[in-house]
XYZ file of C-alpha atoms in Angstrom:
301
model
C 0.000 0.000 0.000
C 3.011 2.289 0.207
C 3.948 4.606 -2.682
C 6.605 2.722 -4.649
C 9.143 5.404 -5.482
C 9.364 6.884 -1.992
C 9.317 3.423 -0.442
C 12.307 2.154 -2.399
C 14.486 5.026 -1.218
C 13.464 4.411 2.370
C 14.201 0.716 2.079
C 17.743 1.473 1.003
C 18.198 3.449 4.205
C 16.609 0.661 6.219
C 18.914 -1.985 4.786
C 21.899 0.182 5.692
C 20.554 0.362 9.243
C 20.121 -3.425 9.275
C 23.731 -3.952 8.246
C 24.885 -1.640 11.046
C 22.772 -2.906 13.934
C 21.647 -6.415 12.957
C 21.185 -8.499 16.077
C 20.527 -5.504 18.340
C 16.786 -5.794 18.807
C 14.876 -3.971 20.117
C 16.797 -0.941 18.928
C 16.040 2.463 20.458
C 16.574 4.121 17.076
C 13.304 2.542 15.918
C 11.278 3.956 18.815
C 9.862 7.491 18.783
C 8.609 9.048 21.996
C 6.421 12.146 21.803
C 3.790 13.898 23.908
C 1.749 14.017 20.696
C 0.867 10.370 20.356
C 0.300 10.535 16.582
C 3.964 11.480 16.288
C 5.107 8.560 18.432
C 6.101 5.019 17.524
C 6.071 2.912 20.684
C 8.012 -0.377 20.795
C 6.445 -3.387 19.111
C 4.549 -5.282 21.819
C 4.834 -9.007 22.407
C 2.036 -11.502 22.044
C 0.846 -13.119 25.283
C 1.950 -16.650 26.043
C -0.469 -19.005 24.318
C 1.181 -22.090 25.730
C 2.237 -23.292 22.294
C 4.469 -20.470 21.089
C 2.713 -20.608 17.737
C 2.505 -23.309 15.102
C 2.913 -23.788 11.369
C 0.222 -24.886 8.939
C 1.011 -26.281 5.500
C -1.069 -23.863 3.440
C -0.850 -23.414 -0.337
C 2.712 -24.771 -0.490
C 4.048 -22.477 2.236
C 4.479 -22.621 6.000
C 1.962 -20.204 7.498
C 2.690 -19.285 11.118
C -0.280 -18.787 13.438
C -1.140 -18.806 17.117
C -4.415 -19.381 18.956
C -5.554 -17.762 22.201
C -8.679 -18.556 24.215
C -11.363 -21.080 23.414
C -14.337 -21.173 21.082
C -17.556 -19.593 22.267
C -21.130 -20.129 21.179
C -21.710 -16.396 21.612
C -18.875 -15.004 19.475
C -17.157 -15.931 16.240
C -13.388 -16.353 16.478
C -11.493 -13.156 15.674
C -8.622 -13.300 13.180
C -6.045 -10.507 13.446
C -4.388 -9.551 10.140
C -1.357 -7.252 10.350
C -0.080 -4.628 7.931
C 2.567 -4.779 5.230
C 6.148 -5.557 6.342
C 4.911 -6.265 9.877
C 4.028 -9.383 11.883
C 1.467 -10.553 14.429
C 3.367 -9.109 17.404
C 2.025 -5.653 16.545
C -1.379 -6.766 17.865
C 0.010 -7.849 21.237
C -2.000 -5.246 23.186
C -5.231 -6.264 21.481
C -4.748 -10.001 21.990
C -3.938 -9.372 25.650
C -7.117 -7.311 25.988
C -9.367 -10.057 24.611
C -7.938 -12.808 26.783
C -10.492 -14.030 29.286
C -13.362 -12.271 27.525
C -14.900 -15.336 25.883
C -13.302 -15.038 22.454
C -11.105 -17.371 20.460
C -8.351 -15.247 18.921
C -6.133 -16.261 16.010
C -3.044 -14.333 14.957
C -1.314 -15.129 11.685
C 1.787 -13.855 9.918
C 0.975 -13.181 6.258
C 2.962 -15.125 3.700
C 6.522 -13.863 3.498
C 6.059 -11.778 6.658
C 7.278 -12.473 10.150
C 7.670 -16.198 10.730
C 5.754 -17.364 7.631
C 7.467 -18.536 4.484
C 6.562 -17.698 0.907
C 7.165 -18.915 -2.625
C 9.448 -16.350 -4.224
C 8.559 -17.675 -7.686
C 4.915 -16.600 -7.346
C 3.871 -12.924 -7.415
C 2.523 -11.703 -4.112
C -1.024 -10.355 -4.159
C -4.002 -9.684 -1.953
C -6.002 -12.495 -3.566
C -3.205 -14.953 -2.827
C -2.883 -13.851 0.801
C -6.645 -13.854 1.274
C -6.861 -17.431 0.037
C -4.139 -18.350 2.537
C -6.298 -17.020 5.354
C -9.432 -18.808 4.132
C -7.389 -22.022 3.904
C -6.236 -21.430 7.480
C -9.891 -21.218 8.555
C -10.404 -24.623 6.945
C -7.261 -25.978 8.605
C -8.503 -24.808 12.024
C -12.085 -26.000 11.338
C -13.489 -22.486 11.687
C -16.593 -22.167 9.475
C -17.050 -18.441 10.050
C -14.839 -15.759 11.612
C -14.575 -12.072 12.318
C -11.551 -10.057 11.262
C -9.491 -7.171 12.572
C -7.264 -5.868 9.813
C -4.686 -3.116 9.756
C -3.540 -1.602 6.425
C -2.713 -4.570 4.146
C -4.509 -6.740 6.696
C -7.620 -4.581 6.388
C -7.446 -4.886 2.601
C -7.240 -8.660 2.970
C -10.164 -8.713 5.406
C -12.365 -6.736 3.011
C -11.232 -8.953 0.147
C -12.305 -12.064 2.052
C -15.623 -10.438 2.965
C -16.296 -9.693 -0.718
C -15.177 -13.035 -2.153
C -16.103 -15.391 0.695
C -19.034 -13.644 2.417
C -20.312 -16.872 3.979
C -17.043 -17.212 5.922
C -17.169 -13.725 7.461
C -19.099 -12.452 10.459
C -17.663 -8.989 11.219
C -14.850 -6.838 9.818
C -13.031 -4.035 11.647
C -10.989 -2.554 8.791
C -8.397 -0.051 9.992
C -6.407 2.100 7.529
C -7.243 0.328 4.288
C -7.046 1.775 0.789
C -9.085 0.491 -2.130
C -6.975 2.033 -4.891
C -3.259 2.622 -5.364
C -3.948 6.318 -5.937
C -5.155 6.570 -2.360
C -1.680 6.192 -0.853
C 0.200 9.224 0.475
C 3.928 9.924 0.254
C 5.085 8.145 3.416
C 8.652 9.406 2.985
C 7.379 12.656 4.527
C 6.516 10.898 7.790
C 9.245 10.277 10.354
C 6.957 7.811 12.110
C 6.437 5.719 8.992
C 10.065 5.781 7.901
C 11.122 4.710 11.385
C 8.582 1.885 11.212
C 10.157 0.671 7.965
C 13.584 0.637 9.613
C 12.145 -1.404 12.458
C 10.551 -3.988 10.200
C 13.892 -4.689 8.522
C 15.314 -5.662 11.907
C 12.221 -7.705 12.755
C 12.444 -9.594 9.479
C 16.025 -10.528 10.268
C 15.005 -11.712 13.727
C 11.841 -13.659 12.858
C 12.039 -14.887 9.275
C 12.915 -18.458 8.336
C 14.653 -16.993 5.271
C 16.297 -13.778 6.561
C 18.733 -13.753 3.636
C 15.841 -13.277 1.171
C 14.765 -9.815 2.357
C 15.528 -8.166 -0.994
C 13.432 -10.793 -2.780
C 10.600 -10.214 -0.320
C 10.764 -6.466 -0.961
C 10.649 -7.013 -4.702
C 7.487 -9.064 -4.265
C 5.649 -6.675 -1.994
C 6.578 -3.485 -3.856
C 5.309 -4.988 -7.104
C 2.031 -5.750 -5.334
C 1.726 -2.265 -3.847
C 2.427 -0.664 -7.216
C -0.575 -2.358 -8.817
C -3.040 -3.387 -6.080
C -5.717 -2.947 -4.947
C -7.808 -1.393 -7.685
C -11.374 -1.823 -6.529
C -14.490 0.067 -7.522
C -17.898 0.387 -5.878
C -19.171 -2.860 -7.410
C -16.460 -4.841 -5.625
C -18.116 -4.103 -2.261
C -21.640 -5.179 -3.200
C -21.351 -8.803 -1.914
C -20.252 -7.612 1.540
C -22.770 -7.630 4.385
C -22.092 -4.021 5.308
C -24.144 -4.191 8.515
C -21.206 -5.977 10.131
C -18.385 -3.763 8.832
C -16.670 -0.759 10.346
C -14.391 1.334 8.158
C -11.881 2.869 10.545
C -8.982 5.285 10.290
C -7.027 7.860 12.270
C -7.362 11.629 12.136
C -3.571 11.977 11.725
C -3.258 9.174 9.163
C 0.030 9.553 7.270
C -0.305 6.784 4.687
C -3.845 6.736 3.271
C -5.907 9.665 2.006
C -9.175 10.238 3.866
C -11.260 9.906 0.710
C -10.472 6.180 0.673
C -12.363 5.680 3.935
C -15.172 8.037 2.961
C -15.749 6.243 -0.342
C -15.737 2.770 1.202
C -18.113 3.875 3.952
C -20.465 5.284 1.307
C -20.276 2.019 -0.653
C -21.103 0.050 2.517
C -24.185 2.079 3.506
C -25.321 -0.090 6.415
C -21.894 -0.217 7.996
C -20.093 2.172 10.303
C -17.333 4.706 9.851
C -15.010 5.616 12.700
C -12.229 8.199 12.935
C -9.891 7.726 15.893
C -8.623 11.012 17.402
C -5.022 12.095 17.915
C -3.461 8.944 16.458
C -2.014 7.808 13.139
C -1.541 4.653 11.043
C -0.180 3.010 14.203
C -3.085 3.779 16.546
C -3.190 0.272 18.060
C 0.223 0.814 19.675
C -0.023 4.607 20.093
C -3.295 4.448 22.033
C -4.044 0.775 22.724
C -6.678 1.468 25.398
C -8.729 3.584 22.994
C -8.256 1.142 20.129
C -9.284 -1.766 22.340
C -12.348 0.109 23.583
C -13.492 0.561 19.989
C -12.896 -3.118 19.261
C -14.943 -4.024 22.311
C -17.744 -1.705 21.208
C -17.782 -3.503 17.867
C -17.289 -7.123 18.935
C -18.297 -7.340 22.578
C -21.785 -5.887 22.666
C -23.692 -8.728 21.010
């Protein structure tokens, strides 16, 4: 979802950082502290202890890493957390911790090529491919229907699943998605976002089963971002909009506001939410507020 030209220059800087400080994680240079929380980038949280440490599923010829927290409930669909581009499931550590003990089964998953999951470098990366991975994971875990929390690329994937597999989706909390490549801002202007990119290089080196393939991974994901998504209003028509919230931050630095406004208009029975005084990283900048909004959406049935 990141603008290609500005992203490539930032990646070069990030790789230089990786060469200088590889192995020194967490690194204070990838943390920003500010009294204005939208200008901060707190440390990446950790996931709670699930007892298993996560597992791998053989999905579509890759090893897809996932973890499960809590137990199934007759009152709530399981919630699948889908992270953003370059990231990993750890970024939702505050949210998973919040839902523990509240009667929900929670599943975190690292998207193909991200975090601990592998990928096939001979196949172009795309939102359809990743979405099918997640639907296959539902099958693998014997989950007939789930709700989704998606951030950025994860929100795009959640909406994609809701449109193409509506019978498998209960609710969608889509944070900071874009529906068209023209809806992406120049993230090179944001210190928060550029620092995030530097951090993800270090995290890839620490978590990936193929840390030496980072350049190949970048080639895959930048090609995807340069061409996808390209949705129009008709794409959203199969989605049960009653159970969808389109969410963003008032200090969003990566996605133009019109992207959220258009999607909310195309999902007329859904909800639109703008989180105050936060940015693309609201879930770690203001986790209590973010969690309260999740609870308002998922916990009031």
